[in-house]
């Protein structure tokens, strides 16, 4: 059985952060009703198009399993329909600019009047404070949340990551908040506001760097590779290259073919309990007894030399050969997998992590599936809706409008042509 079957989500989200949240809820079985502007819809329908006049992959990969209704919320009939949706649905999710729904006449106070059980969930760029009214995009959130200042190499500029931790990361946080509020409502009977700020979400994902900021007051961060290079620490958590970020030193190393393949690399962790096995594999058995290398503390100021030595060995093997040798020995390694390799990996298809979907105008395309697997509630990934595809269906089946009423709504311009 679908875990969230029967839960109706009024989806006022657009672009990435909000749609990530509502798509996850839809994968778990919620009926997600995506409200879009007539004739325009979510702006990502037309962004980064690879096929003319067809919904972009940007849109389709963020809006699976949803229904689309077009609605002009500024039109009087449109407001009537919207009010009826608020009365009918369990959750309203939005990531508008601050105050947008208030200006439409559907702020939190009004929502509570219409439906006291409604959960009103919002994504903002910043929480209350000096930047709360600022507009935020993915990379802005990464920078303001601490990720960029701690990413990259020490001698280079801050870097953003290709993982969408600002948008999609915050969407995942909000989904958890919504499910928690739904659980609370089962006991209290009341809805509540749920808010997730992108800056907060990024900082939550960067918690180990906040940990290191506090550790700095007690001395240098000895697990950072700069410690072994006698590079002094400043007063803020530094960029750490490919350091593991934990107590077990790690680094990305070149593998056979790196000269022509930008992804012929592997992540190699020198975990203390299997240090002896590492020494045997790389042809340095003498390091097992050498007091300069035998203990984790002794190795801390030699990490660059140690990883250079390991790399001399990995460069003689492909990344998958390194995996084949190291995994049976419990040596933690991980190949750098390109998007092409991930798209072609059959095991990800088998688990539903990567899914092929058929779209009426685009044809077949690949998308991510639900990353969270429930034993009794498997997610069936369905294609994204065409603009306004379910407008009449929602008006009739969800809101109970009759044929004549729907025609009147159409003539008013509230739902477009």
PDB file of C-alpha atoms in Angstrom, residues 52-238:
ATOM      1  CA  UNK A  52      11.912  22.328 -29.046  1.00  0.00           C
ATOM      2  CA  UNK A  53       8.428  22.921 -27.628  1.00  0.00           C
ATOM      3  CA  UNK A  54       8.651  19.951 -25.259  1.00  0.00           C
ATOM      4  CA  UNK A  55       8.789  20.068 -21.461  1.00  0.00           C
ATOM      5  CA  UNK A  56      12.441  20.189 -20.428  1.00  0.00           C
ATOM      6  CA  UNK A  57      14.189  17.450 -18.507  1.00  0.00           C
ATOM      7  CA  UNK A  58      14.595  20.053 -15.771  1.00  0.00           C
ATOM      8  CA  UNK A  59      10.823  20.017 -15.307  1.00  0.00           C
ATOM      9  CA  UNK A  60      10.064  16.368 -15.999  1.00  0.00           C
ATOM     10  CA  UNK A  61      12.662  15.058 -13.547  1.00  0.00           C
ATOM     11  CA  UNK A  62      11.240  17.119 -10.673  1.00  0.00           C
ATOM     12  CA  UNK A  63       7.509  16.601 -11.171  1.00  0.00           C
ATOM     13  CA  UNK A  64       6.767  12.909 -11.464  1.00  0.00           C
ATOM     14  CA  UNK A  65       3.579  11.394 -10.086  1.00  0.00           C
ATOM     15  CA  UNK A  66       1.811  14.784  -9.866  1.00  0.00           C
ATOM     16  CA  UNK A  67      -1.372  16.177 -11.378  1.00  0.00           C
ATOM     17  CA  UNK A  68      -1.404  19.632 -12.979  1.00  0.00           C
ATOM     18  CA  UNK A  69      -4.192  22.181 -12.742  1.00  0.00           C
ATOM     19  CA  UNK A  70      -3.921  25.611 -14.325  1.00  0.00           C
ATOM     20  CA  UNK A  71      -5.378  28.365 -12.209  1.00  0.00           C
ATOM     21  CA  UNK A  72      -5.279  32.145 -12.162  1.00  0.00           C
ATOM     22  CA  UNK A  73      -5.253  32.993  -8.469  1.00  0.00           C
ATOM     23  CA  UNK A  74      -5.876  36.679  -9.162  1.00  0.00           C
ATOM     24  CA  UNK A  75      -9.162  35.950 -10.939  1.00  0.00           C
ATOM     25  CA  UNK A  76     -12.259  35.947  -8.683  1.00  0.00           C
ATOM     26  CA  UNK A  77     -13.402  32.538  -9.886  1.00  0.00           C
ATOM     27  CA  UNK A  78      -9.801  31.382  -9.544  1.00  0.00           C
ATOM     28  CA  UNK A  79      -9.771  32.509  -5.915  1.00  0.00           C
ATOM     29  CA  UNK A  80     -12.980  30.574  -5.311  1.00  0.00           C
ATOM     30  CA  UNK A  81     -11.407  27.433  -6.728  1.00  0.00           C
ATOM     31  CA  UNK A  82      -8.258  28.029  -4.694  1.00  0.00           C
ATOM     32  CA  UNK A  83     -10.248  28.445  -1.489  1.00  0.00           C
ATOM     33  CA  UNK A  84     -12.037  25.186  -2.229  1.00  0.00           C
ATOM     34  CA  UNK A  85      -8.675  23.484  -2.766  1.00  0.00           C
ATOM     35  CA  UNK A  86      -7.438  24.781   0.591  1.00  0.00           C
ATOM     36  CA  UNK A  87     -10.554  23.403   2.289  1.00  0.00           C
ATOM     37  CA  UNK A  88     -10.060  20.027   0.595  1.00  0.00           C
ATOM     38  CA  UNK A  89      -6.308  19.456   0.812  1.00  0.00           C
ATOM     39  CA  UNK A  90      -4.143  18.454   3.768  1.00  0.00           C
ATOM     40  CA  UNK A  91      -0.923  20.310   2.964  1.00  0.00           C
ATOM     41  CA  UNK A  92      -0.035  23.472   1.060  1.00  0.00           C
ATOM     42  CA  UNK A  93       3.595  23.671  -0.090  1.00  0.00           C
ATOM     43  CA  UNK A  94       5.113  26.850  -1.530  1.00  0.00           C
ATOM     44  CA  UNK A  95       8.476  28.371  -2.327  1.00  0.00           C
ATOM     45  CA  UNK A  96       7.338  31.779  -3.537  1.00  0.00           C
ATOM     46  CA  UNK A  97       9.168  34.974  -2.733  1.00  0.00           C
ATOM     47  CA  UNK A  98       8.317  36.227   0.782  1.00  0.00           C
ATOM     48  CA  UNK A  99       4.768  37.574   1.025  1.00  0.00           C
ATOM     49  CA  UNK A 100       3.504  36.314  -2.342  1.00  0.00           C
ATOM     50  CA  UNK A 101       0.645  34.211  -0.963  1.00  0.00           C
ATOM     51  CA  UNK A 102      -0.262  36.956   1.510  1.00  0.00           C
ATOM     52  CA  UNK A 103      -0.751  39.329  -1.413  1.00  0.00           C
ATOM     53  CA  UNK A 104      -3.049  36.766  -3.027  1.00  0.00           C
ATOM     54  CA  UNK A 105      -5.124  36.730   0.151  1.00  0.00           C
ATOM     55  CA  UNK A 106      -3.969  33.289   1.300  1.00  0.00           C
ATOM     56  CA  UNK A 107      -1.496  33.946   4.074  1.00  0.00           C
ATOM     57  CA  UNK A 108      -1.149  31.702   7.106  1.00  0.00           C
ATOM     58  CA  UNK A 109      -3.895  33.397   9.125  1.00  0.00           C
ATOM     59  CA  UNK A 110      -6.374  33.102   6.252  1.00  0.00           C
ATOM     60  CA  UNK A 111      -5.396  29.470   5.638  1.00  0.00           C
ATOM     61  CA  UNK A 112      -6.113  28.661   9.284  1.00  0.00           C
ATOM     62  CA  UNK A 113      -9.557  30.249   8.995  1.00  0.00           C
ATOM     63  CA  UNK A 114     -10.405  28.213   5.915  1.00  0.00           C
ATOM     64  CA  UNK A 115      -8.922  24.917   7.086  1.00  0.00           C
ATOM     65  CA  UNK A 116      -7.508  24.621  10.634  1.00  0.00           C
ATOM     66  CA  UNK A 117      -6.113  21.174   9.770  1.00  0.00           C
ATOM     67  CA  UNK A 118      -4.066  22.513   6.877  1.00  0.00           C
ATOM     68  CA  UNK A 119      -0.295  22.171   7.103  1.00  0.00           C
ATOM     69  CA  UNK A 120       1.336  25.191   5.461  1.00  0.00           C
ATOM     70  CA  UNK A 121       4.874  24.357   4.360  1.00  0.00           C
ATOM     71  CA  UNK A 122       7.337  26.891   2.962  1.00  0.00           C
ATOM     72  CA  UNK A 123      10.882  27.010   1.642  1.00  0.00           C
ATOM     73  CA  UNK A 124      12.695  30.315   1.987  1.00  0.00           C
ATOM     74  CA  UNK A 125      16.250  31.355   1.280  1.00  0.00           C
ATOM     75  CA  UNK A 126      16.997  32.576   4.790  1.00  0.00           C
ATOM     76  CA  UNK A 127      15.288  32.407   8.151  1.00  0.00           C
ATOM     77  CA  UNK A 128      14.477  35.532  10.182  1.00  0.00           C
ATOM     78  CA  UNK A 129      17.387  37.942  10.234  1.00  0.00           C
ATOM     79  CA  UNK A 130      19.206  40.477   8.075  1.00  0.00           C
ATOM     80  CA  UNK A 131      18.825  38.489   4.840  1.00  0.00           C
ATOM     81  CA  UNK A 132      15.300  37.109   5.226  1.00  0.00           C
ATOM     82  CA  UNK A 133      13.926  39.062   2.253  1.00  0.00           C
ATOM     83  CA  UNK A 134      16.783  38.190  -0.104  1.00  0.00           C
ATOM     84  CA  UNK A 135      16.268  36.036  -3.158  1.00  0.00           C
ATOM     85  CA  UNK A 136      18.249  32.789  -3.066  1.00  0.00           C
ATOM     86  CA  UNK A 137      19.318  30.293  -5.707  1.00  0.00           C
ATOM     87  CA  UNK A 138      21.184  27.010  -5.329  1.00  0.00           C
ATOM     88  CA  UNK A 139      24.719  28.364  -5.378  1.00  0.00           C
ATOM     89  CA  UNK A 140      23.817  31.324  -3.167  1.00  0.00           C
ATOM     90  CA  UNK A 141      22.562  28.868  -0.547  1.00  0.00           C
ATOM     91  CA  UNK A 142      25.752  26.815  -0.801  1.00  0.00           C
ATOM     92  CA  UNK A 143      27.809  29.948  -0.236  1.00  0.00           C
ATOM     93  CA  UNK A 144      25.672  31.349   2.598  1.00  0.00           C
ATOM     94  CA  UNK A 145      25.355  27.972   4.332  1.00  0.00           C
ATOM     95  CA  UNK A 146      29.069  27.315   4.707  1.00  0.00           C
ATOM     96  CA  UNK A 147      29.548  24.690   1.990  1.00  0.00           C
ATOM     97  CA  UNK A 148      31.525  26.813  -0.488  1.00  0.00           C
ATOM     98  CA  UNK A 149      33.991  28.218   2.057  1.00  0.00           C
ATOM     99  CA  UNK A 150      34.973  24.686   3.065  1.00  0.00           C
ATOM    100  CA  UNK A 151      35.026  23.157  -0.438  1.00  0.00           C
ATOM    101  CA  UNK A 152      37.967  23.201  -2.847  1.00  0.00           C
ATOM    102  CA  UNK A 153      41.706  23.248  -2.362  1.00  0.00           C
ATOM    103  CA  UNK A 154      43.497  25.422   0.145  1.00  0.00           C
ATOM    104  CA  UNK A 155      45.315  27.465  -2.498  1.00  0.00           C
ATOM    105  CA  UNK A 156      42.199  28.070  -4.611  1.00  0.00           C
ATOM    106  CA  UNK A 157      38.879  29.927  -4.407  1.00  0.00           C
ATOM    107  CA  UNK A 158      35.778  28.605  -2.650  1.00  0.00           C
ATOM    108  CA  UNK A 159      33.863  26.096  -4.775  1.00  0.00           C
ATOM    109  CA  UNK A 160      30.234  25.049  -5.100  1.00  0.00           C
ATOM    110  CA  UNK A 161      29.370  21.388  -5.541  1.00  0.00           C
ATOM    111  CA  UNK A 162      27.395  19.780  -8.358  1.00  0.00           C
ATOM    112  CA  UNK A 163      25.179  18.120  -5.755  1.00  0.00           C
ATOM    113  CA  UNK A 164      22.141  20.359  -5.311  1.00  0.00           C
ATOM    114  CA  UNK A 165      22.376  20.566  -1.542  1.00  0.00           C
ATOM    115  CA  UNK A 166      20.728  23.993  -1.460  1.00  0.00           C
ATOM    116  CA  UNK A 167      17.636  23.258  -3.531  1.00  0.00           C
ATOM    117  CA  UNK A 168      17.071  19.511  -3.410  1.00  0.00           C
ATOM    118  CA  UNK A 169      18.661  19.243   0.028  1.00  0.00           C
ATOM    119  CA  UNK A 170      16.227  21.766   1.486  1.00  0.00           C
ATOM    120  CA  UNK A 171      13.332  20.073  -0.296  1.00  0.00           C
ATOM    121  CA  UNK A 172      14.212  16.833   1.450  1.00  0.00           C
ATOM    122  CA  UNK A 173      14.338  18.622   4.794  1.00  0.00           C
ATOM    123  CA  UNK A 174      10.899  20.133   4.167  1.00  0.00           C
ATOM    124  CA  UNK A 175       9.412  16.754   3.237  1.00  0.00           C
ATOM    125  CA  UNK A 176      10.496  15.393   6.612  1.00  0.00           C
ATOM    126  CA  UNK A 177       8.921  18.402   8.323  1.00  0.00           C
ATOM    127  CA  UNK A 178       5.638  17.856   6.472  1.00  0.00           C
ATOM    128  CA  UNK A 179       5.433  14.168   7.353  1.00  0.00           C
ATOM    129  CA  UNK A 180       6.230  15.031  10.978  1.00  0.00           C
ATOM    130  CA  UNK A 181       3.461  17.663  11.004  1.00  0.00           C
ATOM    131  CA  UNK A 182       1.029  15.142   9.521  1.00  0.00           C
ATOM    132  CA  UNK A 183       1.896  12.700  12.290  1.00  0.00           C
ATOM    133  CA  UNK A 184       1.397  15.441  14.892  1.00  0.00           C
ATOM    134  CA  UNK A 185      -1.973  16.322  13.359  1.00  0.00           C
ATOM    135  CA  UNK A 186      -3.175  12.754  13.859  1.00  0.00           C
ATOM    136  CA  UNK A 187      -2.914  13.353  17.614  1.00  0.00           C
ATOM    137  CA  UNK A 188      -3.725  17.062  17.877  1.00  0.00           C
ATOM    138  CA  UNK A 189      -6.185  17.552  15.017  1.00  0.00           C
ATOM    139  CA  UNK A 190      -4.426  20.818  14.152  1.00  0.00           C
ATOM    140  CA  UNK A 191      -2.322  21.917  11.242  1.00  0.00           C
ATOM    141  CA  UNK A 192       0.803  24.005  11.660  1.00  0.00           C
ATOM    142  CA  UNK A 193       3.410  25.980   9.744  1.00  0.00           C
ATOM    143  CA  UNK A 194       6.498  24.156   8.543  1.00  0.00           C
ATOM    144  CA  UNK A 195       9.418  26.213   7.279  1.00  0.00           C
ATOM    145  CA  UNK A 196      12.798  25.246   5.869  1.00  0.00           C
ATOM    146  CA  UNK A 197      15.375  27.876   4.986  1.00  0.00           C
ATOM    147  CA  UNK A 198      17.967  26.985   2.368  1.00  0.00           C
ATOM    148  CA  UNK A 199      20.793  28.478   4.409  1.00  0.00           C
ATOM    149  CA  UNK A 200      19.722  26.330   7.375  1.00  0.00           C
ATOM    150  CA  UNK A 201      19.499  23.190   5.259  1.00  0.00           C
ATOM    151  CA  UNK A 202      22.987  23.637   3.801  1.00  0.00           C
ATOM    152  CA  UNK A 203      24.462  24.339   7.241  1.00  0.00           C
ATOM    153  CA  UNK A 204      22.790  21.201   8.574  1.00  0.00           C
ATOM    154  CA  UNK A 205      24.558  19.202   5.856  1.00  0.00           C
ATOM    155  CA  UNK A 206      27.824  20.958   6.763  1.00  0.00           C
ATOM    156  CA  UNK A 207      27.668  20.129  10.449  1.00  0.00           C
ATOM    157  CA  UNK A 208      31.093  18.423  10.504  1.00  0.00           C
ATOM    158  CA  UNK A 209      32.634  21.696   9.345  1.00  0.00           C
ATOM    159  CA  UNK A 210      30.913  23.531  12.204  1.00  0.00           C
ATOM    160  CA  UNK A 211      32.346  20.804  14.428  1.00  0.00           C
ATOM    161  CA  UNK A 212      35.822  21.597  13.094  1.00  0.00           C
ATOM    162  CA  UNK A 213      35.314  25.326  13.604  1.00  0.00           C
ATOM    163  CA  UNK A 214      34.978  24.670  17.322  1.00  0.00           C
ATOM    164  CA  UNK A 215      37.857  22.200  17.425  1.00  0.00           C
ATOM    165  CA  UNK A 216      40.125  24.862  15.934  1.00  0.00           C
ATOM    166  CA  UNK A 217      40.031  26.785  19.198  1.00  0.00           C
ATOM    167  CA  UNK A 218      41.876  23.893  20.844  1.00  0.00           C
ATOM    168  CA  UNK A 219      44.627  23.478  18.259  1.00  0.00           C
ATOM    169  CA  UNK A 220      45.301  22.483  14.638  1.00  0.00           C
ATOM    170  CA  UNK A 221      43.063  19.985  12.852  1.00  0.00           C
ATOM    171  CA  UNK A 222      45.546  17.139  12.654  1.00  0.00           C
ATOM    172  CA  UNK A 223      43.513  15.024  10.222  1.00  0.00           C
ATOM    173  CA  UNK A 224      43.612  17.803   7.596  1.00  0.00           C
ATOM    174  CA  UNK A 225      46.410  17.266   5.081  1.00  0.00           C
ATOM    175  CA  UNK A 226      47.707  20.815   5.564  1.00  0.00           C
ATOM    176  CA  UNK A 227      48.794  19.795   9.067  1.00  0.00           C
ATOM    177  CA  UNK A 228      51.385  17.410   7.651  1.00  0.00           C
ATOM    178  CA  UNK A 229      52.595  20.100   5.253  1.00  0.00           C
ATOM    179  CA  UNK A 230      53.255  22.570   8.081  1.00  0.00           C
ATOM    180  CA  UNK A 231      50.728  25.025   6.665  1.00  0.00           C
ATOM    181  CA  UNK A 232      49.317  27.090   9.540  1.00  0.00           C
ATOM    182  CA  UNK A 233      45.590  27.176  10.217  1.00  0.00           C
ATOM    183  CA  UNK A 234      43.624  30.418  10.223  1.00  0.00           C
ATOM    184  CA  UNK A 235      40.688  31.265  12.424  1.00  0.00           C
ATOM    185  CA  UNK A 236      38.033  29.557  10.255  1.00  0.00           C
ATOM    186  CA  UNK A 237      37.522  25.995   9.044  1.00  0.00           C
ATOM    187  CA  UNK A 238      39.657  25.780   5.882  1.00  0.00           C
TER     188      UNK A 238
END
